[in-house]
PDB file of C-alpha atoms in Angstrom:
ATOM      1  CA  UNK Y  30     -67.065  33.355  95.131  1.00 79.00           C
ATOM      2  CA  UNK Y  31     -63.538  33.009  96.027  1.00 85.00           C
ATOM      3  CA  UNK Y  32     -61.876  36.834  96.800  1.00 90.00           C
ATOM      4  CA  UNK Y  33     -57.797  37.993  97.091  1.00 94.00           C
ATOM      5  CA  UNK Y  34     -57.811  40.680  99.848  1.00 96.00           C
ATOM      6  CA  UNK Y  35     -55.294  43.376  99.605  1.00 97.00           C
ATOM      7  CA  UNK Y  36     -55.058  46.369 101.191  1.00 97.00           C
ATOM      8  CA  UNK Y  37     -56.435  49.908  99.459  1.00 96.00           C
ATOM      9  CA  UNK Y  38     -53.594  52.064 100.202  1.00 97.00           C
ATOM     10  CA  UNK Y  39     -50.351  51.511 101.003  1.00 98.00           C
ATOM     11  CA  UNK Y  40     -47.479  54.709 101.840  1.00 97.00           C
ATOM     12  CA  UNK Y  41     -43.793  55.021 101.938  1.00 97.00           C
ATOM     13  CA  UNK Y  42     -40.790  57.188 101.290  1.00 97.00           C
ATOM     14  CA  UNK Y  43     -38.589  57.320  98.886  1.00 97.00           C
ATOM     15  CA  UNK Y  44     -35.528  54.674  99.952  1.00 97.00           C
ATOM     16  CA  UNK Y  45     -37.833  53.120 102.272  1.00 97.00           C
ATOM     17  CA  UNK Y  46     -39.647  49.477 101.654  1.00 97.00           C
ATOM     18  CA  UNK Y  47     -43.322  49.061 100.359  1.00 98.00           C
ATOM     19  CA  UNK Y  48     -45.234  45.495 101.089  1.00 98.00           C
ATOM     20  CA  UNK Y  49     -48.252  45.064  99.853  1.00 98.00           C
ATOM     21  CA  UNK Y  50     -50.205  41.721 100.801  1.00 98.00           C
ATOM     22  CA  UNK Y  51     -52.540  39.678  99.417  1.00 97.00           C
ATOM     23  CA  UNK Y  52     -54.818  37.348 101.333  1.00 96.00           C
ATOM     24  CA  UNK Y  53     -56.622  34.355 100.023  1.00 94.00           C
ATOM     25  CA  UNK Y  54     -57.863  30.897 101.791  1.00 91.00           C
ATOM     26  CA  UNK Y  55     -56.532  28.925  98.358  1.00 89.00           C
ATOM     27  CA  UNK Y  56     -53.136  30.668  97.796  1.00 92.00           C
ATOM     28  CA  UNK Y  57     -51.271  27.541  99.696  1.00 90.00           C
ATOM     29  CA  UNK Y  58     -52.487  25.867  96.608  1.00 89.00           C
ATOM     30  CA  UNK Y  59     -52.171  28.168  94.194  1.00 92.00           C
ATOM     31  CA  UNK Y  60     -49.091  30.736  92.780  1.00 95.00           C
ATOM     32  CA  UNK Y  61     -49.804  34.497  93.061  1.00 97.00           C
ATOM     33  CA  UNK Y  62     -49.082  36.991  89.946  1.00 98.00           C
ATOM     34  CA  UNK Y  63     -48.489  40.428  90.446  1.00 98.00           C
ATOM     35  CA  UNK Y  64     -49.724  43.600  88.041  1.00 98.00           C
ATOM     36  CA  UNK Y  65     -48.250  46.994  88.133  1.00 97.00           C
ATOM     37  CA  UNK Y  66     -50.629  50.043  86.482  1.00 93.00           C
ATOM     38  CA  UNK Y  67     -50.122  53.448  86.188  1.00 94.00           C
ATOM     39  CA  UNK Y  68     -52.656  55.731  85.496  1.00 90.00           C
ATOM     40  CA  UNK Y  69     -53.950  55.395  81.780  1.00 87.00           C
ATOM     41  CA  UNK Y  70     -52.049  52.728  80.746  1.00 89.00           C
ATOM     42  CA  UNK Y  71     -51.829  48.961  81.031  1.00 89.00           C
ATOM     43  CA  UNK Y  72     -50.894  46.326  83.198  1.00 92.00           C
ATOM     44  CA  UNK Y  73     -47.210  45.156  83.522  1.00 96.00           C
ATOM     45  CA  UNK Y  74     -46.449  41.887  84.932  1.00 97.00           C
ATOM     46  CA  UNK Y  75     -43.820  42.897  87.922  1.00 98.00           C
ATOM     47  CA  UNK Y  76     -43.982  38.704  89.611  1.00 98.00           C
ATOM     48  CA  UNK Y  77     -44.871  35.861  88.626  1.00 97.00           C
ATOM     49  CA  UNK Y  78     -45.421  31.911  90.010  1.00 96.00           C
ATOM     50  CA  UNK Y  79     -45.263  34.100  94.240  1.00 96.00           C
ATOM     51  CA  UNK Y  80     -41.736  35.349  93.659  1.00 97.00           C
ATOM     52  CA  UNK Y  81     -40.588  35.155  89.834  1.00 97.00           C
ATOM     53  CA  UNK Y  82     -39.549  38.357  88.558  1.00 98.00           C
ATOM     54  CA  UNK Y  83     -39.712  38.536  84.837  1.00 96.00           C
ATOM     55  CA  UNK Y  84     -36.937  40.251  82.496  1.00 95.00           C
ATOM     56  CA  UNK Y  85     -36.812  43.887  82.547  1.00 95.00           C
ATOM     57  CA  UNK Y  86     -38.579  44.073  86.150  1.00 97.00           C
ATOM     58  CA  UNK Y  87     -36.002  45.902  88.470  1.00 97.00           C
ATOM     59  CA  UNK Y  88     -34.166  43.711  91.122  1.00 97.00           C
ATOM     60  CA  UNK Y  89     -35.765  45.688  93.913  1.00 97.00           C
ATOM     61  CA  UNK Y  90     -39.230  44.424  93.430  1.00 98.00           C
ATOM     62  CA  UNK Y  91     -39.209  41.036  94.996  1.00 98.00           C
ATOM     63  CA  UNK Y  92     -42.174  38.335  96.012  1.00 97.00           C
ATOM     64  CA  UNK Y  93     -43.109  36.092  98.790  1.00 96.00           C
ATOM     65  CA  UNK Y  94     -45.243  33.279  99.866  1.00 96.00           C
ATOM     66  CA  UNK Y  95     -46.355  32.305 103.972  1.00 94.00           C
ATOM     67  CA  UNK Y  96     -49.778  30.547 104.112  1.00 94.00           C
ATOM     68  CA  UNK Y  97     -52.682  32.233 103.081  1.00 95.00           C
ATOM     69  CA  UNK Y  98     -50.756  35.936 102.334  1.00 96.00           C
ATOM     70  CA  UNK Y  99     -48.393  36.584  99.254  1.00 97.00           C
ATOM     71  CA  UNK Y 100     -46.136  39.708  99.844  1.00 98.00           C
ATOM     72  CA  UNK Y 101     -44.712  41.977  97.000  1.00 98.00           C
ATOM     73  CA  UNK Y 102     -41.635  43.566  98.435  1.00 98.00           C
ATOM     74  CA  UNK Y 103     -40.363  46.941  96.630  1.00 98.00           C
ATOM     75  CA  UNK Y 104     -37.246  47.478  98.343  1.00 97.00           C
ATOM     76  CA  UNK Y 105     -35.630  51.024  97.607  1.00 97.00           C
ATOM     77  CA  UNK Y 106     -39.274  52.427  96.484  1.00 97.00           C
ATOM     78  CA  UNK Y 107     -38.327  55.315  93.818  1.00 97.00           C
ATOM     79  CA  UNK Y 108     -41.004  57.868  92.695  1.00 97.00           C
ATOM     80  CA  UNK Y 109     -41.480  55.912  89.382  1.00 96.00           C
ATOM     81  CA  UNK Y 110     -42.944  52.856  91.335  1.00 97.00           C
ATOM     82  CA  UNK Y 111     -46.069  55.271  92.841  1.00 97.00           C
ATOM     83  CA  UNK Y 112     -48.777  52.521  90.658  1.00 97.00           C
ATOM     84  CA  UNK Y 113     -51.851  50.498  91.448  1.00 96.00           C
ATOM     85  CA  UNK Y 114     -50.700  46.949  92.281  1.00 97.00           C
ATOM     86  CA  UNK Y 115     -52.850  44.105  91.684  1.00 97.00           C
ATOM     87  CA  UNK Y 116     -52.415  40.277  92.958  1.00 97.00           C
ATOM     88  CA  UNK Y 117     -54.385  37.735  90.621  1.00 97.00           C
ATOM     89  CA  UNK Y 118     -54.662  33.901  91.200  1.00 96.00           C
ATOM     90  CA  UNK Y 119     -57.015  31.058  90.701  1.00 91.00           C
ATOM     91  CA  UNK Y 120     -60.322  29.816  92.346  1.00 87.00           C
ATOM     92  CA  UNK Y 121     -61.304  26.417  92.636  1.00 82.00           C
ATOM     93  CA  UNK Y 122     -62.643  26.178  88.674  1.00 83.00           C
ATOM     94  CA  UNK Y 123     -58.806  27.660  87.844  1.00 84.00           C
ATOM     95  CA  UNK Y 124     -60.236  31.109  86.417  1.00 89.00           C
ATOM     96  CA  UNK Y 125     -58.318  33.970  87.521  1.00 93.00           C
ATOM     97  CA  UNK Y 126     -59.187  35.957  90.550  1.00 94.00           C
ATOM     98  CA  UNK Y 127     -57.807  39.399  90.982  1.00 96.00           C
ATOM     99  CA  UNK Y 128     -57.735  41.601  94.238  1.00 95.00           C
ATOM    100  CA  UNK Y 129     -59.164  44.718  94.380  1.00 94.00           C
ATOM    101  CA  UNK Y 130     -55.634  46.309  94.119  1.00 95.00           C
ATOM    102  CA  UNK Y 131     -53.709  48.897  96.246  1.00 97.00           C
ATOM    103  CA  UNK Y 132     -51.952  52.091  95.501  1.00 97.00           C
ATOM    104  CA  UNK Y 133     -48.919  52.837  96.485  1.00 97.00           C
ATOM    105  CA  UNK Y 134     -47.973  56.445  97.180  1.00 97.00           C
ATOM    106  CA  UNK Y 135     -44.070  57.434  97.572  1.00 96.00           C
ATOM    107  CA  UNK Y 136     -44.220  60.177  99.517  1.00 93.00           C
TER     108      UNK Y 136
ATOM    109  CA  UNK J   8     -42.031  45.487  68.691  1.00 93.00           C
ATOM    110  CA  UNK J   9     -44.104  43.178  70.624  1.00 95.00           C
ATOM    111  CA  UNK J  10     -47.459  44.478  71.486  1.00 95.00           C
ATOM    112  CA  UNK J  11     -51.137  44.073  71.305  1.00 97.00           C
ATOM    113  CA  UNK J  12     -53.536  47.141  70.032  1.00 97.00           C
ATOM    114  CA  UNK J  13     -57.031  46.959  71.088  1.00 97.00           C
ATOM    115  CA  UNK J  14     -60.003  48.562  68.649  1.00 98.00           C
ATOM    116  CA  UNK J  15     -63.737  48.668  68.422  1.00 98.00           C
ATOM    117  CA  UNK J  16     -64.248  50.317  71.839  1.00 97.00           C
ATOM    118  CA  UNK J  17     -67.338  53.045  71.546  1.00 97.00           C
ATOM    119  CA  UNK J  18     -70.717  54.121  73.238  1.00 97.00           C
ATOM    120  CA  UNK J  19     -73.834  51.557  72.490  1.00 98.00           C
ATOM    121  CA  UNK J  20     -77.244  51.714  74.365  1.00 97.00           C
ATOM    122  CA  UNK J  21     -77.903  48.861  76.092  1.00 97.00           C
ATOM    123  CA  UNK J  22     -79.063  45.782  74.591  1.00 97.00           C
ATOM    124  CA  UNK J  23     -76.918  46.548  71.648  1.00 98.00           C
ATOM    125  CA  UNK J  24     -74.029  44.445  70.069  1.00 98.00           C
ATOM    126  CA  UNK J  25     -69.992  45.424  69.346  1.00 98.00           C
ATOM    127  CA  UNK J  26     -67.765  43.663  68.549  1.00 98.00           C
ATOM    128  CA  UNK J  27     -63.285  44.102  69.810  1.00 98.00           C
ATOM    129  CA  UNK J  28     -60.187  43.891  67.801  1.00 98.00           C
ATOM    130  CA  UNK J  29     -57.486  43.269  69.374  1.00 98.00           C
ATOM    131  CA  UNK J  30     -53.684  43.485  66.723  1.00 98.00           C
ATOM    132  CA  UNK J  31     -50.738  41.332  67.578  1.00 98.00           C
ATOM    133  CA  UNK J  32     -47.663  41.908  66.148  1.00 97.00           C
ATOM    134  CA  UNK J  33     -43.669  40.856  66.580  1.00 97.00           C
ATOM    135  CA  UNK J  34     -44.691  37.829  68.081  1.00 96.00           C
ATOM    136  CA  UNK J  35     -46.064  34.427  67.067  1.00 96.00           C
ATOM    137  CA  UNK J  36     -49.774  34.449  67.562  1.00 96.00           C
ATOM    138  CA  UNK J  37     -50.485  31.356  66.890  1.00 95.00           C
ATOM    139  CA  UNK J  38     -48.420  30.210  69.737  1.00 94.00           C
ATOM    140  CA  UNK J  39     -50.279  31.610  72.870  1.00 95.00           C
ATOM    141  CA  UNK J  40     -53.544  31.668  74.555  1.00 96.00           C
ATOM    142  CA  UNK J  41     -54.984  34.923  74.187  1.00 97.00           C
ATOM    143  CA  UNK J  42     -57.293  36.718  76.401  1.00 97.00           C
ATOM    144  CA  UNK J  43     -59.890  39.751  77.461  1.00 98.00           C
ATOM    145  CA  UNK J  44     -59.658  41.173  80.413  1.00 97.00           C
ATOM    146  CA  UNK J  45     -61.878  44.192  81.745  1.00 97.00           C
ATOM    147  CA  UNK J  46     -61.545  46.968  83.711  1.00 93.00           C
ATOM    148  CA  UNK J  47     -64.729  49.173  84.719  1.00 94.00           C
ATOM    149  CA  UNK J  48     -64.337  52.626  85.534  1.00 92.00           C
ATOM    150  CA  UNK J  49     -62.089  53.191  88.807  1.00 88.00           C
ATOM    151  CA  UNK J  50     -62.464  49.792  89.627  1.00 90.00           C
ATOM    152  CA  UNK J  51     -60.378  46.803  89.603  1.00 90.00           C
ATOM    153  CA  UNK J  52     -60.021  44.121  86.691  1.00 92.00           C
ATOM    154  CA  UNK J  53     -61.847  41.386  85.685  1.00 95.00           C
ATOM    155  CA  UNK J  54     -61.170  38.229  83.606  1.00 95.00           C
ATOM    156  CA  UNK J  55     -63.529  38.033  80.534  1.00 97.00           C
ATOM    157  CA  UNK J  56     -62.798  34.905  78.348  1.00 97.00           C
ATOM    158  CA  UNK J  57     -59.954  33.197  77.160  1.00 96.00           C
ATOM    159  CA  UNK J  58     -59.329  31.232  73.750  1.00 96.00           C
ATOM    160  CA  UNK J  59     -56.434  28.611  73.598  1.00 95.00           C
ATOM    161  CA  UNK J  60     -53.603  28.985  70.942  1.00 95.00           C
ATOM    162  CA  UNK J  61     -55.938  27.348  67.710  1.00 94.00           C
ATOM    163  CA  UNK J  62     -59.381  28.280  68.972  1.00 95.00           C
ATOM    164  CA  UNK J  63     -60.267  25.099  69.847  1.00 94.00           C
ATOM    165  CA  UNK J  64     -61.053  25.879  73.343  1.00 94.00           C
ATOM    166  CA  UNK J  65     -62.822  28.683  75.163  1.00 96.00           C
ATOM    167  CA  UNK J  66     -63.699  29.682  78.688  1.00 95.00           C
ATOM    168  CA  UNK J  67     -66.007  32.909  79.666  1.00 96.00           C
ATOM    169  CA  UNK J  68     -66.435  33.827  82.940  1.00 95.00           C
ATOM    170  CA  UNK J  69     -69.843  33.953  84.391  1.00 94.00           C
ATOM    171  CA  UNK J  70     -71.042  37.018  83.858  1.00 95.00           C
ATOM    172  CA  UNK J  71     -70.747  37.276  80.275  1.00 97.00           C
ATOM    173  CA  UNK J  72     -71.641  33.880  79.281  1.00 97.00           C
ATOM    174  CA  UNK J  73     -74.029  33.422  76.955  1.00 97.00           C
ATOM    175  CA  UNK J  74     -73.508  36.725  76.013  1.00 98.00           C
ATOM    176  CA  UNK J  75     -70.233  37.370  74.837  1.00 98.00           C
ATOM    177  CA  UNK J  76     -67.920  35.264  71.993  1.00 98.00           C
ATOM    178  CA  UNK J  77     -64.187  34.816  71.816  1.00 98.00           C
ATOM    179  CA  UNK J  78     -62.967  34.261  68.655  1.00 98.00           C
ATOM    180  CA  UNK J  79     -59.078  34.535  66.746  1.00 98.00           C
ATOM    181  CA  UNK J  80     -57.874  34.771  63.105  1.00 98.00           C
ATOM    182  CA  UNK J  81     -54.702  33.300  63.456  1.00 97.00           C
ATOM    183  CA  UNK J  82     -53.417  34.448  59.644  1.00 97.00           C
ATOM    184  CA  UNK J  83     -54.052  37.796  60.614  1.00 97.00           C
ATOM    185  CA  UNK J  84     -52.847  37.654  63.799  1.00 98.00           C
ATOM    186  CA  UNK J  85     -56.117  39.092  65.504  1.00 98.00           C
ATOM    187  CA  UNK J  86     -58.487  37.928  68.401  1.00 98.00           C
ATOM    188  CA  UNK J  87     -61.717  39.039  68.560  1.00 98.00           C
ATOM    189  CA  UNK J  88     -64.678  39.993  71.378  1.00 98.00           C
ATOM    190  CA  UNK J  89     -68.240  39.452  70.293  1.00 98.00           C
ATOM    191  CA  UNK J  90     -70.411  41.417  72.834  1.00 98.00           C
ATOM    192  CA  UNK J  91     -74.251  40.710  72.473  1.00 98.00           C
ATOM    193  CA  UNK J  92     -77.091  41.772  74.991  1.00 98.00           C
ATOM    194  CA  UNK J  93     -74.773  44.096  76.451  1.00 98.00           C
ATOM    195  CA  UNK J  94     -75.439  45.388  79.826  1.00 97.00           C
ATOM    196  CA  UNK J  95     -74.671  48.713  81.926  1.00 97.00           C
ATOM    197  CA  UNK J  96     -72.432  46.804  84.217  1.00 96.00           C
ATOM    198  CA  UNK J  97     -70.349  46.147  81.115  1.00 98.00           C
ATOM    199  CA  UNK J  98     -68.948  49.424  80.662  1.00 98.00           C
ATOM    200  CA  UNK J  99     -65.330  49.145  81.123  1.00 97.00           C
ATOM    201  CA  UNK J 100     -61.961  49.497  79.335  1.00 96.00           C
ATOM    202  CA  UNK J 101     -61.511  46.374  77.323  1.00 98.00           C
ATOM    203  CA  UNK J 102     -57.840  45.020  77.169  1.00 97.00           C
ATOM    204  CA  UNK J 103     -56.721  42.072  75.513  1.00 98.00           C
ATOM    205  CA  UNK J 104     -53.398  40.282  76.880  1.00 98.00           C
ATOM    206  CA  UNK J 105     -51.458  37.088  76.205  1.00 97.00           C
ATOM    207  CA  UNK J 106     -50.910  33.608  77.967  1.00 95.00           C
ATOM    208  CA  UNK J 107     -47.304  33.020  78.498  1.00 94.00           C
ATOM    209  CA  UNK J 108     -47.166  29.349  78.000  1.00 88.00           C
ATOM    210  CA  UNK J 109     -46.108  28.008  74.611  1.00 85.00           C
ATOM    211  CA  UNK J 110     -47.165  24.606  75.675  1.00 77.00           C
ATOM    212  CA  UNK J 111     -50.551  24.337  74.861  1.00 81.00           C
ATOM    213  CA  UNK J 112     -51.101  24.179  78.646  1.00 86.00           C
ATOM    214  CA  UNK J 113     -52.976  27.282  79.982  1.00 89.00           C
ATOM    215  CA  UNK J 114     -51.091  29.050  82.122  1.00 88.00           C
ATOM    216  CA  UNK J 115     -54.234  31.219  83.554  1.00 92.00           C
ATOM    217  CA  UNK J 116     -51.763  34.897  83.742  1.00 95.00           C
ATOM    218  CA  UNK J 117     -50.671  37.180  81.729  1.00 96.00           C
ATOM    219  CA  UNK J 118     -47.514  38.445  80.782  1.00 95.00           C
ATOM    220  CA  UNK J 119     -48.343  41.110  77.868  1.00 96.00           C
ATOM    221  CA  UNK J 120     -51.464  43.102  78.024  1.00 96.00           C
ATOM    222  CA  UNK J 121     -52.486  45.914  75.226  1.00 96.00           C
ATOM    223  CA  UNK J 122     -53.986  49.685  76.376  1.00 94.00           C
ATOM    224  CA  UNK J 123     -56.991  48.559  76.085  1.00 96.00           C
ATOM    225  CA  UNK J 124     -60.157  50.280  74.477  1.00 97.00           C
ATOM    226  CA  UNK J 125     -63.103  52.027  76.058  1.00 97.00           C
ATOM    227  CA  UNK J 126     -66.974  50.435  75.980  1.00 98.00           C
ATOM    228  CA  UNK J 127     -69.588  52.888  77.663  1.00 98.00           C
ATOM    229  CA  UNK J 128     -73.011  51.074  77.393  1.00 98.00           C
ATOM    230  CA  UNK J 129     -75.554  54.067  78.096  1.00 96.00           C
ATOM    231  CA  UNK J 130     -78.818  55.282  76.858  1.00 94.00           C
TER     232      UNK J 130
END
């Protein structure tokens, strides 16, 4: 079955700049959505179609596409950003795939 | 405001049925896809089945077809999850969420998602 790789754990300071990356063999062929979730509550759509942001979303999160890896960029990380990120796409069939998700710590 | 509130959620032995509610309100139902998604304990999520816009189509991913039935009441602007035969590996919190498109065109993400509502399948 087809998989999205992302790392478990990813750590910055405040100010600094998180990236968290997805991997997956069909994502030259395929857009990339991004989910934000904070403990106990539900996802938030924070990118859509690889770099999309939708209303509301905060100009510092940003998204990118290069091959096989999609990159959400949180430039200026703030406390309220510390979440579980998740990167879904599509398999072959076009059902959604997620990755296993990462959580970013602000430090 | 716009949101979606899951119900129905609970503690069933194994082999049992229940069935989700999911309430949509300050939006158009009838207009969107609609979807479950599930999330098992400290894990990550999981597309369940999807329903197009007038119920005319419905997808389930594999491993809850056969088992499990997407449904929608578009006049009172509620979709529905029919869980049969349920398993163990079911447990999870529940969420339903919305397609984006207004086209009648799946768009396959989501862009509104409820809290979601807790099934523990135990004996």
């Amino acid at each position: 079955s087809y998989e999205l790789t992302q790392p478990p754990s990813v750590s910055v300071s405040p100010g600094q700049t998180a990236r968290i990356t997805c991997s997956g063999d069909a994502l030259p062929n395929q857009y990339a959505y991004w989910y934000q979730q904070k403990p106990d509550q539900a996802p938030v759509l924070v990118m859509y179609k690889d770099s999309e942001r939708p209303s509301g979303i905060p100009e510092r999160f940003s998204g990118s596409s290069s091959g096989t890896t999609v990159t959400l960029t949180i430039t200026g990380v703030q406390a309220e950003d510390e979440a579980d990120y998740y990167c879904q796409s599509a398999d072959t069939s076009g059902s959604p795939v997620f990755g296993g998700g990462t959580k970013l710590t602000v430090l | 405001q716009v949101q979606l509130v899951e119900s129905g959620g609970g503690v069933v032995q194994p082999g049992r049925s229940l069935r989700l509610s999911c309430a949509a309100s300050g939006f158009t139902f009838s207009n969107y896809a609609m979807y479950w998604v599930r999330q098992a304990p400290g894990k990550g999520l999981e597309w369940v089945a999807v329903i197009s816009y007038d119920g005319s189509s419905k997808y389930y991913a594999d491993s809850v077809k056969g088992r499990f039935t997407i449904s929608r009441d578009n006049s009172n602007n509620t979709l529905y999850l029919q869980m049969n035969s349920l398993r163990t590996d079911d447990t999870a919190v529940y969420y339903c969420a919305r397609d984006p498109e207004t086209t009648r065109v799946l768009a396959w993400y989501f862009d509104l998602w409820g809290r979601g509502t807790l099934v523990t399948v135990s004996s």
